[in-house]
CSV table of C-alpha atoms in Angstrom, one decimal:
chain,number,residue,atom,x,y,z
P,1,MET,CA,-21.0,9.2,12.2
P,2,SER,CA,-19.4,9.6,8.8
P,3,ASN,CA,-16.5,11.7,10.0
P,4,MET,CA,-15.9,9.5,13.0
P,5,LYS,CA,-12.4,8.2,13.1
P,6,LEU,CA,-11.7,4.5,12.7
P,7,LEU,CA,-8.9,4.7,15.2
P,8,GLU,CA,-8.0,7.5,17.6
P,9,ILE,CA,-5.2,7.5,20.1
P,10,LYS,CA,-4.9,10.3,22.6
P,11,LYS,CA,-2.0,11.1,24.9
P,12,LEU,CA,-1.0,7.5,25.1
P,13,ASN,CA,1.9,6.6,27.4
P,14,LYS,CA,3.3,3.1,28.2
P,15,SER,CA,6.0,2.3,30.7
P,16,PHE,CA,7.3,-1.1,31.8
P,17,ASP,CA,8.4,-0.7,35.4
P,18,ASP,CA,10.1,2.7,35.2
P,19,LYS,CA,11.2,2.4,31.6
P,20,LYS,CA,9.2,4.6,29.2
P,21,ILE,CA,8.4,2.7,26.0
P,22,LEU,CA,5.9,5.0,24.4
P,23,THR,CA,5.6,8.8,25.1
P,24,ASP,CA,2.6,11.0,24.3
P,25,ILE,CA,1.3,9.1,21.2
P,26,ASN,CA,-1.5,11.0,19.4
P,27,LEU,CA,-2.8,9.5,16.2
P,28,SER,CA,-6.0,9.4,14.2
P,29,LEU,CA,-6.8,7.3,11.2
P,30,SER,CA,-9.8,7.2,8.9
P,31,SER,CA,-11.1,4.4,6.7
P,32,GLY,CA,-9.7,3.4,3.4
P,33,LYS,CA,-6.1,3.9,4.1
P,34,ILE,CA,-3.0,1.8,4.0
P,35,VAL,CA,-0.6,3.2,6.6
P,36,GLY,CA,3.0,2.3,7.2
P,37,LEU,CA,4.2,2.3,10.8
P,38,LEU,CA,7.9,2.7,10.3
P,39,GLY,CA,10.6,2.5,12.8
P,40,LYS,CA,13.8,0.8,13.7
P,41,ASN,CA,13.9,-2.4,15.8
P,42,GLY,CA,12.9,-1.5,19.4
P,43,ALA,CA,11.3,1.9,18.5
P,44,GLY,CA,8.0,0.9,20.1
P,45,LYS,CA,6.0,-0.4,17.0
P,46,SER,CA,5.0,-3.7,18.4
P,47,THR,CA,4.1,-2.2,21.8
P,48,LEU,CA,1.9,0.3,20.1
P,49,ILE,CA,0.2,-2.4,18.1
P,50,LYS,CA,-0.3,-4.6,21.2
P,51,LEU,CA,-1.9,-1.7,23.0
P,52,ILE,CA,-4.3,-1.1,20.0
P,53,ASN,CA,-5.2,-4.8,20.2
P,54,ASP,CA,-5.9,-4.6,23.9
P,55,LEU,CA,-3.1,-7.0,24.7
P,56,LEU,CA,-1.4,-4.5,26.9
P,57,THR,CA,-2.8,-1.9,29.2
P,58,PRO,CA,-1.8,1.8,28.7
P,59,SER,CA,0.0,3.6,31.6
P,60,SER,CA,-2.1,6.6,30.6
P,61,GLY,CA,-4.1,8.0,27.7
P,62,GLU,CA,-6.8,6.3,25.6
P,63,ILE,CA,-7.4,4.4,22.5
P,64,LEU,CA,-10.8,4.6,20.6
P,65,VAL,CA,-11.9,2.4,17.8
P,66,ASN,CA,-15.0,3.6,15.9
P,67,GLY,CA,-15.4,6.1,18.7
P,68,GLU,CA,-15.5,3.6,21.5
P,69,LYS,CA,-12.9,2.5,24.1
P,70,ILE,CA,-11.1,-0.7,23.0
P,71,GLY,CA,-12.4,-4.0,24.4
P,72,VAL,CA,-14.6,-6.8,23.3
P,73,GLU,CA,-16.2,-4.7,20.5
P,74,SER,CA,-12.9,-3.5,19.0
P,75,LYS,CA,-11.6,-7.1,18.9
P,76,LYS,CA,-14.4,-8.0,16.6
P,77,VAL,CA,-13.5,-5.4,14.0
P,78,ILE,CA,-9.7,-5.6,14.2
P,79,SER,CA,-7.9,-8.4,12.3
P,80,TYR,CA,-4.4,-8.7,13.8
P,81,LEU,CA,-1.3,-10.5,12.4
P,82,PRO,CA,1.1,-10.7,15.3
P,83,GLU,CA,4.9,-10.6,14.8
P,84,ARG,CA,5.2,-14.1,16.3
P,85,THR,CA,2.6,-16.8,15.8
P,86,TYR,CA,0.2,-17.7,18.6
P,87,LEU,CA,-1.1,-20.8,16.7
P,88,ASN,CA,-0.4,-24.3,17.9
P,89,LYS,CA,1.9,-25.6,15.3
P,90,GLN,CA,0.7,-29.2,15.7
P,91,MET,CA,-2.6,-28.1,14.1
P,92,LYS,CA,-3.4,-28.8,10.5
P,93,VAL,CA,-4.3,-25.7,8.4
P,94,SER,CA,-7.9,-27.1,8.2
P,95,GLU,CA,-8.1,-27.1,12.0
P,96,VAL,CA,-6.8,-23.5,12.1
P,97,ILE,CA,-9.6,-22.6,9.7
P,98,GLU,CA,-12.1,-24.1,12.1
P,99,LEU,CA,-10.6,-22.2,14.9
P,100,PHE,CA,-11.0,-18.9,13.0
P,101,LYS,CA,-14.6,-19.8,12.1
P,102,ASP,CA,-15.4,-20.3,15.8
P,103,PHE,CA,-13.6,-17.2,16.9
P,104,TYR,CA,-14.6,-14.6,14.3
P,105,GLN,CA,-18.0,-14.1,12.9
P,106,ASP,CA,-16.6,-12.1,10.0
P,107,PHE,CA,-14.3,-14.9,8.8
P,108,ASP,CA,-14.9,-15.9,5.2
P,109,GLU,CA,-13.9,-19.5,5.0
P,110,GLU,CA,-14.5,-19.8,1.2
P,111,LYS,CA,-12.1,-16.9,0.6
P,112,ALA,CA,-9.5,-18.4,2.9
P,113,ILE,CA,-9.6,-21.8,1.1
P,114,LYS,CA,-9.4,-20.1,-2.3
P,115,LEU,CA,-6.4,-18.1,-1.3
P,116,LEU,CA,-4.7,-21.1,0.2
P,117,LYS,CA,-5.3,-23.0,-3.0
P,118,ASP,CA,-3.9,-20.2,-5.1
P,119,LEU,CA,-0.8,-20.5,-3.1
P,120,ASP,CA,-0.6,-24.3,-3.5
P,121,LEU,CA,-0.9,-24.8,0.3
P,122,ASP,CA,-2.3,-28.1,1.4
P,123,ILE,CA,-5.0,-27.6,4.1
P,124,ASN,CA,-4.4,-31.1,5.4
P,125,GLN,CA,-0.8,-30.4,6.3
P,126,SER,CA,0.1,-29.4,9.8
P,127,LEU,CA,2.0,-26.2,10.4
P,128,THR,CA,5.1,-28.0,11.8
P,129,LYS,CA,5.6,-29.6,8.4
P,130,MET,CA,5.6,-26.2,6.6
P,131,SER,CA,8.5,-23.9,6.1
P,132,LYS,CA,8.6,-20.5,7.9
P,133,GLY,CA,7.5,-18.7,4.7
P,134,MET,CA,4.6,-21.1,4.2
P,135,GLN,CA,3.4,-20.6,7.8
P,136,GLU,CA,3.6,-16.9,7.3
P,137,LYS,CA,1.5,-17.1,4.2
P,138,VAL,CA,-1.1,-19.2,6.0
P,139,GLN,CA,-1.4,-16.7,8.8
P,140,LEU,CA,-1.7,-13.8,6.5
P,141,VAL,CA,-4.4,-15.5,4.4
P,142,LEU,CA,-6.4,-16.2,7.6
P,143,VAL,CA,-6.0,-12.6,8.8
P,144,MET,CA,-6.9,-11.1,5.4
P,145,SER,CA,-9.9,-13.4,5.1
P,146,ARG,CA,-11.7,-11.7,7.9
P,147,LYS,CA,-14.0,-8.8,6.8
P,148,ALA,CA,-12.6,-6.4,9.4
P,149,ASP,CA,-12.6,-2.6,9.7
P,150,LEU,CA,-8.9,-2.5,10.6
P,151,TYR,CA,-6.1,-4.9,9.7
P,152,ILE,CA,-3.0,-4.6,11.7
P,153,LEU,CA,0.0,-6.5,10.3
P,154,ASP,CA,3.1,-6.5,12.5
P,155,GLU,CA,6.1,-7.2,10.3
P,156,PRO,CA,4.4,-9.2,7.7
P,157,LEU,CA,7.5,-9.3,5.5
P,158,GLY,CA,10.0,-10.5,8.0
P,159,GLY,CA,11.8,-13.7,6.9
P,160,VAL,CA,10.1,-14.3,3.6
P,161,ASP,CA,11.6,-14.4,0.1
P,162,PRO,CA,11.1,-11.6,-2.4
P,163,ALA,CA,8.5,-13.6,-4.4
P,164,THR,CA,6.5,-14.2,-1.3
P,165,ARG,CA,6.8,-10.5,-0.4
P,166,ASP,CA,5.2,-9.6,-3.7
P,167,TYR,CA,2.5,-12.1,-3.1
P,168,ILE,CA,1.8,-10.6,0.4
P,169,LEU,CA,1.6,-7.1,-1.0
P,170,ASP,CA,-0.8,-8.3,-3.7
P,171,THR,CA,-2.9,-10.0,-1.1
P,172,ILE,CA,-3.1,-6.9,1.0
P,173,LEU,CA,-4.0,-4.8,-2.1
P,174,SER,CA,-6.6,-7.0,-3.5
P,175,ASN,CA,-8.3,-7.7,-0.2
P,176,PHE,CA,-8.3,-4.1,0.9
P,177,ASN,CA,-11.6,-2.3,0.6
P,178,GLU,CA,-12.5,1.4,1.0
P,179,ASN,CA,-14.3,0.7,4.3
P,180,ALA,CA,-11.3,-0.7,5.9
P,181,SER,CA,-7.8,0.5,6.8
P,182,VAL,CA,-4.6,-1.4,7.0
P,183,ILE,CA,-1.7,-0.6,9.4
P,184,ILE,CA,1.6,-2.3,8.4
P,185,SER,CA,4.5,-2.1,10.7
P,186,THR,CA,7.9,-2.8,9.2
P,187,HIS,CA,11.5,-1.7,9.0
P,188,LEU,CA,11.7,-3.0,5.4
P,189,ILE,CA,10.5,0.2,3.9
P,190,SER,CA,11.6,0.0,0.3
P,191,ASP,CA,9.7,-3.2,-0.3
P,192,ILE,CA,6.4,-1.7,0.8
P,193,GLU,CA,6.4,2.0,0.4
P,194,ARG,CA,4.7,1.9,-3.1
P,195,ILE,CA,1.4,0.8,-1.6
P,196,LEU,CA,1.3,3.2,1.3
P,197,ASP,CA,-1.1,6.2,1.6
P,198,GLU,CA,0.4,7.4,4.7
P,199,VAL,CA,3.5,6.9,6.7
P,200,ILE,CA,4.1,7.3,10.5
P,201,PHE,CA,7.7,7.4,11.7
P,202,ILE,CA,8.2,6.2,15.2
P,203,ASP,CA,11.5,6.5,17.1
P,204,LYS,CA,12.4,6.0,20.7
P,205,GLY,CA,8.7,5.6,21.6
P,206,LYS,CA,7.6,8.9,20.0
P,207,ILE,CA,5.8,9.7,16.7
P,208,ILE,CA,8.1,12.0,15.0
P,209,LEU,CA,6.4,12.3,11.6
P,210,GLN,CA,3.0,11.6,10.1
P,211,SER,CA,2.5,12.4,6.4
P,212,ASP,CA,0.8,11.5,3.1
P,213,ALA,CA,3.5,9.3,1.4
P,214,ASP,CA,3.4,11.1,-2.0
P,215,LYS,CA,3.5,14.5,-0.4
P,216,LEU,CA,6.5,13.6,1.6
P,217,ARG,CA,8.3,12.2,-1.5
P,218,ASN,CA,7.5,15.4,-3.4
P,219,LYS,CA,8.7,17.6,-0.5
P,220,GLU,CA,11.9,15.8,0.1
P,221,LYS,CA,12.5,14.7,-3.5
P,222,SER,CA,13.4,11.2,-2.4
P,223,SER,CA,12.0,7.9,-1.4
P,224,ILE,CA,10.4,7.2,2.0
P,225,ASP,CA,13.2,4.7,2.6
P,226,GLU,CA,15.8,7.4,1.9
P,227,ILE,CA,14.1,9.9,4.1
P,228,PHE,CA,13.9,7.4,6.9
P,229,ARG,CA,17.6,6.5,6.6
P,230,ARG,CA,18.6,10.1,6.6
P,231,MET,CA,16.5,10.9,9.7
P,232,PHE,CA,17.7,7.9,11.7
P,233,LYS,CA,21.3,7.8,10.6
P,234,CYS,CA,23.3,6.1,13.4
M,1,MET,CA,1.0,-4.6,-17.6
M,2,GLU,CA,3.5,-4.7,-14.8
M,3,LEU,CA,4.9,-1.3,-14.1
M,4,THR,CA,8.1,-0.3,-12.4
M,5,PHE,CA,8.2,2.6,-10.1
M,6,ASP,CA,10.9,4.9,-8.9
M,7,ASN,CA,10.3,5.4,-5.2
M,8,ASN,CA,12.0,8.8,-5.3
M,9,ILE,CA,9.1,10.3,-7.3
M,10,PRO,CA,5.5,10.5,-6.1
M,11,ILE,CA,3.8,7.3,-7.3
M,12,TYR,CA,0.7,9.2,-8.7
M,13,ILE,CA,2.8,11.3,-11.0
M,14,GLN,CA,4.4,8.1,-12.4
M,15,LEU,CA,1.0,6.6,-12.8
M,16,LEU,CA,-0.1,9.7,-14.6
M,17,GLU,CA,2.8,9.4,-17.0
M,18,TYR,CA,2.1,5.7,-17.8
M,19,MET,CA,-1.6,6.5,-18.3
M,20,LYS,CA,-0.8,9.3,-20.7
M,21,ILE,CA,1.4,7.0,-22.8
M,22,TYR,CA,-1.4,4.3,-22.8
M,23,LEU,CA,-3.8,7.0,-24.1
M,24,ILE,CA,-1.4,8.4,-26.7
M,25,SER,CA,-0.4,4.9,-28.0
M,26,GLY,CA,-4.0,3.7,-28.1
M,27,VAL,CA,-3.7,1.0,-25.5
M,28,PHE,CA,-6.9,2.6,-24.3
M,29,LYS,CA,-8.8,4.0,-27.3
M,30,CYS,CA,-11.0,7.0,-27.8
M,31,GLY,CA,-14.4,6.5,-26.2
M,32,GLU,CA,-13.3,3.2,-24.6
M,33,LYS,CA,-14.4,2.2,-21.1
M,34,LEU,CA,-11.6,2.0,-18.7
M,35,PRO,CA,-11.1,-0.7,-16.0
M,36,SER,CA,-12.3,0.3,-12.5
M,37,VAL,CA,-10.0,2.0,-10.0
M,38,ARG,CA,-9.8,-1.3,-8.2
M,39,GLU,CA,-8.9,-3.3,-11.3
M,40,PHE,CA,-6.2,-0.7,-12.2
M,41,ALA,CA,-4.8,-0.8,-8.7
M,42,ILE,CA,-4.5,-4.6,-8.7
M,43,THR,CA,-3.0,-4.7,-12.2
M,44,PHE,CA,-0.5,-2.0,-11.5
M,45,LYS,CA,0.1,-3.1,-7.9
M,46,VAL,CA,-0.5,0.3,-6.4
M,47,ASN,CA,-2.8,1.7,-3.7
M,48,PRO,CA,-6.3,2.3,-5.0
M,49,ASN,CA,-6.3,5.8,-3.5
M,50,THR,CA,-3.1,6.6,-5.5
M,51,MET,CA,-4.7,5.3,-8.7
M,52,GLN,CA,-7.8,7.4,-8.0
M,53,LYS,CA,-5.6,10.5,-7.7
M,54,ALA,CA,-4.0,9.8,-11.0
M,55,LEU,CA,-7.3,9.2,-12.7
M,56,ALA,CA,-8.8,12.4,-11.2
M,57,GLU,CA,-5.8,14.3,-12.7
M,58,LEU,CA,-6.5,12.8,-16.1
M,59,GLU,CA,-10.1,13.8,-15.7
M,60,SER,CA,-9.2,17.4,-14.9
M,61,MET,CA,-7.1,17.4,-18.1
M,62,ASN,CA,-10.2,16.2,-20.0
M,63,LEU,CA,-8.5,13.1,-21.2
M,64,ILE,CA,-11.0,10.9,-19.5
M,65,TYR,CA,-14.5,11.4,-18.2
M,66,THR,CA,-16.8,9.8,-15.7
M,67,GLU,CA,-20.2,8.6,-16.8
M,68,ARG,CA,-22.5,8.6,-13.8
M,69,THR,CA,-22.7,5.2,-12.2
M,70,ASN,CA,-21.2,3.6,-15.2
M,71,GLY,CA,-17.5,4.2,-14.8
M,72,LYS,CA,-14.7,6.0,-16.5
M,73,TYR,CA,-14.2,6.4,-20.3
M,74,VAL,CA,-11.5,7.8,-22.5
M,75,THR,CA,-12.5,11.1,-24.1
M,76,LYS,CA,-14.4,10.8,-27.4
M,77,ASP,CA,-12.5,13.7,-28.7
M,78,GLN,CA,-9.5,12.5,-30.7
M,79,LYS,CA,-8.2,16.1,-30.9
M,80,VAL,CA,-7.6,16.1,-27.2
M,81,ILE,CA,-5.5,12.9,-27.5
M,82,ASN,CA,-3.7,14.3,-30.6
M,83,LYS,CA,-2.8,17.4,-28.7
M,84,LEU,CA,-1.4,15.3,-25.8
M,85,LYS,CA,0.6,13.3,-28.3
M,86,ASP,CA,2.0,16.5,-29.9
M,87,GLU,CA,3.0,17.9,-26.5
M,88,TYR,CA,4.6,14.7,-25.5
M,89,ALA,CA,6.6,14.4,-28.8
M,90,ILE,CA,7.8,18.0,-28.4
M,91,THR,CA,9.0,17.3,-24.8
M,92,LEU,CA,10.9,14.2,-26.1
M,93,ALA,CA,12.4,16.2,-29.0
M,94,LYS,CA,13.5,19.0,-26.7
M,95,SER,CA,15.2,16.7,-24.3
M,96,TYR,CA,17.1,15.1,-27.3
M,97,PHE,CA,18.3,18.5,-28.5
M,98,GLN,CA,19.3,19.5,-24.9
M,99,GLY,CA,21.4,16.3,-24.7
M,100,MET,CA,23.1,17.0,-28.0
M,101,LYS,CA,23.8,20.6,-27.0
M,102,ARG,CA,25.6,19.4,-23.9
M,103,ILE,CA,28.1,17.6,-26.1
M,104,GLY,CA,28.5,20.6,-28.4
M,105,LEU,CA,26.2,19.7,-31.3
M,106,GLY,CA,23.7,22.2,-32.8
M,107,LYS,CA,20.3,21.6,-34.2
M,108,ALA,CA,21.4,20.9,-37.8
M,109,ASP,CA,24.0,18.3,-36.6
M,110,SER,CA,21.5,16.8,-34.3
M,111,ILE,CA,19.0,16.3,-37.1
M,112,ARG,CA,21.7,14.8,-39.3
M,113,TYR,CA,22.4,12.2,-36.5
M,114,LEU,CA,18.7,11.4,-36.3
M,115,GLU,CA,18.5,10.8,-40.0
M,116,GLY,CA,21.5,8.5,-39.9
M,117,ILE,CA,19.8,6.2,-37.4
M,118,ASP,CA,17.9,3.2,-38.5
M,119,GLU,CA,15.0,2.5,-36.4
């Protein structure tokens, strides 16, 4: 059991009609890691994430979470922050909290309320009345307040100011525990690379590199951001 | 203690350098209990695994030690810290002389410049 992988992806392919989106993805991830899924817009990051969350069906290949095929069980242990919100914006934050409580057994309401308070967010306010940055903070707080095995954050830094970015990174770090792993997809590498254990470069639907972040810096004598730019120069 | 990092250099190596300076300068004193890996990671805003790696390296250099179940401590041996301080000072001095050499100044001149500087 102990060396069982948290996430294992084998020979995964995904096409829409006859367009190939992901080609032969093989990936394995153990607990206690913060992993950056890095790629340009349209590289296939979000498709891969949706497949892991069982929101899309693979054309071929398989995805295992804790050794089992994804499905009802894997949804219980994966906490997912989508790129675009699925919440009804007419709802008040307190109503969204109730929704999370109903949906997820591992949701820690006290923690969510404390984090929201730290951020000066009013739980009696409806999402429509909040700025985009505030809405993103609310969603991140909710996602990080679950006691999940795997957190998958799709572009958590898009569209927020630098101070909020710092807060988001802090929230990820301080809520991350050794039994869990975090996958963060982003194209804003320089903001986030400091907290990553591992990086995965994805381009045109293929994984072209997977490495320990510090080892890669050491080998290339430059930042992950720089290595990425060099590799994907237009 | 907010640290700045250069993304071009492995983060654990930079953490190691910061920690050495904290030990040399007595921010963490001989025999003192260190914060946990988690506390360090949150304070320095780094990944706990990276922090762990830096602390393991300090431990292999005998600068800190782990007391079973109790956490990590700074070495009780002041000599080890003094030696580190000495090595660090020599490295800084060498880099000063190298810089001076590049602009054509020898050791005697370099020392003269040093003496002329008010701290």
